[in-house]
Amino acid sequence: MNRVYNFSAGPAVLPEEVLREAAEEMLDYKGSGMSVMEMSHRSKVYDNIIKTAEADLRELMNIPDNYKVLFLQGGASQQFAMIPMNLMKNKKAAYIVTGQWAKKAYQEAQLYGEAVKVASSEDETFSYIPDCSDLDIPEDADYVYICENNTIYGTKYKELPNTKGHTLVADVSSCFLSEPVDVTKYGIIYGGVQKNIGPAGVVIVIIREDLITEDTLPGTPTMLKYKTHADAESLYNTPPAYGIYVCGKVFQWIKKMGGLEVMKQRNEEKAKILYDFLDQSKLFQGTVKKEDRSLMNVPFVTGDKELDAKFVKEAEAAGFVNLKGHRSVGGMRASIYNAMPKEGVEKLAAFMKKFEEEN
Ligand SMILES: *Cc1c(COP(=O)(O)O)cnc(C)c1O
């Protein structure tokens, strides 16, 4: 077996320990005589898996009792529609456009009401987070929407926007559980788990109870109402059962590691290795404003497309894979999620140094 250092933006690296445990339990989950993939989602065994996963997530994020945790499907992208369908009572919402995912959410919301772009960083290829301290947010906006960590561009809000009393909705797909958060500052925190938590196919939505109502936009399908899933405790229909099981294992792994404070510290250490290297390198440069740098996604370039391609190719041959940047930014991107060991980042920086010396 030869495990590589996988810098993919998503689906992404998972803790090896979690994969080994899942492998061990593959044929016979805890004496049930079957795989988690094969069991009824209504069984007692499975009920324990999903309940434990939720309890552990609540503990890790310190989620207050007046928030529901929903395990859904449809990817983060389905939330782009589900959010306006459920929240746009006044048919108006404010969007801060800091990258492609925020832009897609903004465009989708236009299908359901008036989505107002209150700030954007598109003028400089989304390389920074705009000043959100005093935005012109419409009085009757139902919510303010952000993408908190911009996976493609490598920026992250270091301070949440001043929503002026409006409900904050955040896509945290690529920074979920990377550091502690104050859940009470948000109406909805959601993310696809395939970046930092588990296998593709699960979306976690943490939603304040007062936002879960019958009063959705006309025509909203049953499956796209938060209330449907909240009332049924994520078991209205068959949930992405195996994915939730793996997420649960990752929650336990994070707890064992020491929780979100420890995750943050580890992630800061890892990111610092790369950013410090980039800041002194004569060949490689980071592509975003320093103050807004993400701890999770680190894009960088040499400034020469052919050299970028050569780097990606040689890195791959050396066991550092999925470093090619998103097609809209070019260059490289190292995604260094929770499960990426520090050693992987140290070795990547050393490889970059060697490449710099040779080119
Ligand atoms: C990957 C990603 C998405 C899209 O996720 P899907 O589950 O593929 O729909 C949305 N937002 C962010 C921030 C992402 O990183």
mmCIF file of C-alpha atoms and ligand atoms in Angstrom, residues 9-10 74-78 80 101-102 145 147-152 171-175 190-195 200-203 297 337, ligand 1:
data_model
loop_
_atom_site.group_PDB
_atom_site.id
_atom_site.type_symbol
_atom_site.label_atom_id
_atom_site.label_comp_id
_atom_site.label_asym_id
_atom_site.label_seq_id
_atom_site.Cartn_x
_atom_site.Cartn_y
_atom_site.Cartn_z
ATOM 1 C CA ALA A 9 -9.655 20.594 -2.473
ATOM 2 C CA GLY A 10 -12.424 18.026 -2.222
ATOM 3 C CA GLY A 74 -27.849 17.300 -2.552
ATOM 4 C CA GLY A 75 -24.443 18.816 -1.894
ATOM 5 C CA ALA A 76 -23.737 22.317 -0.725
ATOM 6 C CA SER A 77 -25.105 23.424 -4.095
ATOM 7 C CA GLN A 78 -28.626 22.317 -3.222
ATOM 8 C CA PHE A 80 -28.094 27.546 -2.741
ATOM 9 C CA TRP A 101 -19.446 29.445 -4.708
ATOM 10 C CA ALA A 102 -20.861 32.658 -3.281
ATOM 11 C CA TYR A 145 -25.271 35.350 2.919
ATOM 12 C CA CYS A 147 -19.180 31.898 1.871
ATOM 13 C CA GLU A 148 -16.863 31.952 4.862
ATOM 14 C CA ASN A 149 -13.857 30.186 3.354
ATOM 15 C CA ASN A 150 -13.377 30.503 -0.378
ATOM 16 C CA THR A 151 -12.067 27.125 -1.423
ATOM 17 C CA ILE A 152 -11.018 28.128 -4.929
ATOM 18 C CA ASP A 171 -21.426 28.262 3.673
ATOM 19 C CA VAL A 172 -18.545 26.759 5.658
ATOM 20 C CA SER A 173 -17.943 23.752 3.401
ATOM 21 C CA SER A 174 -14.179 24.169 3.305
ATOM 22 C CA CYS A 175 -13.580 25.367 6.878
ATOM 23 C CA TYR A 190 -23.931 24.653 6.473
ATOM 24 C CA GLY A 191 -21.451 22.761 4.405
ATOM 25 C CA GLY A 192 -20.836 19.783 2.218
ATOM 26 C CA VAL A 193 -18.720 17.389 4.271
ATOM 27 C CA GLN A 194 -16.412 16.234 1.487
ATOM 28 C CA LYS A 195 -13.887 18.993 2.129
ATOM 29 C CA ALA A 200 -19.194 13.227 -0.480
ATOM 30 C CA GLY A 201 -22.945 12.878 -0.258
ATOM 31 C CA VAL A 202 -23.652 14.488 3.116
ATOM 32 C CA VAL A 203 -24.453 18.124 3.804
ATOM 33 C CA ASN A 297 -6.664 26.323 0.898
ATOM 34 C CA TYR A 337 -7.525 20.259 5.752
HETATM 35 C C1 LIG B 1 -17.123 22.494 -2.810
HETATM 36 C C2 LIG B 1 -17.909 23.655 -2.363
HETATM 37 C C3 LIG B 1 -19.263 23.814 -2.708
HETATM 38 C C4 LIG B 1 -20.001 22.846 -3.614
HETATM 39 O O1 LIG B 1 -20.220 21.674 -2.955
HETATM 40 P P1 LIG B 1 -21.097 20.509 -3.614
HETATM 41 O O2 LIG B 1 -21.296 19.604 -2.436
HETATM 42 O O3 LIG B 1 -20.291 19.917 -4.698
HETATM 43 O O4 LIG B 1 -22.358 21.085 -4.095
HETATM 44 C C5 LIG B 1 -19.933 24.905 -2.217
HETATM 45 N N1 LIG B 1 -19.323 25.800 -1.427
HETATM 46 C C6 LIG B 1 -18.025 25.683 -1.074
HETATM 47 C C7 LIG B 1 -17.396 26.710 -0.202
HETATM 48 C C8 LIG B 1 -17.279 24.609 -1.533
HETATM 49 O O5 LIG B 1 -15.990 24.497 -1.190
#
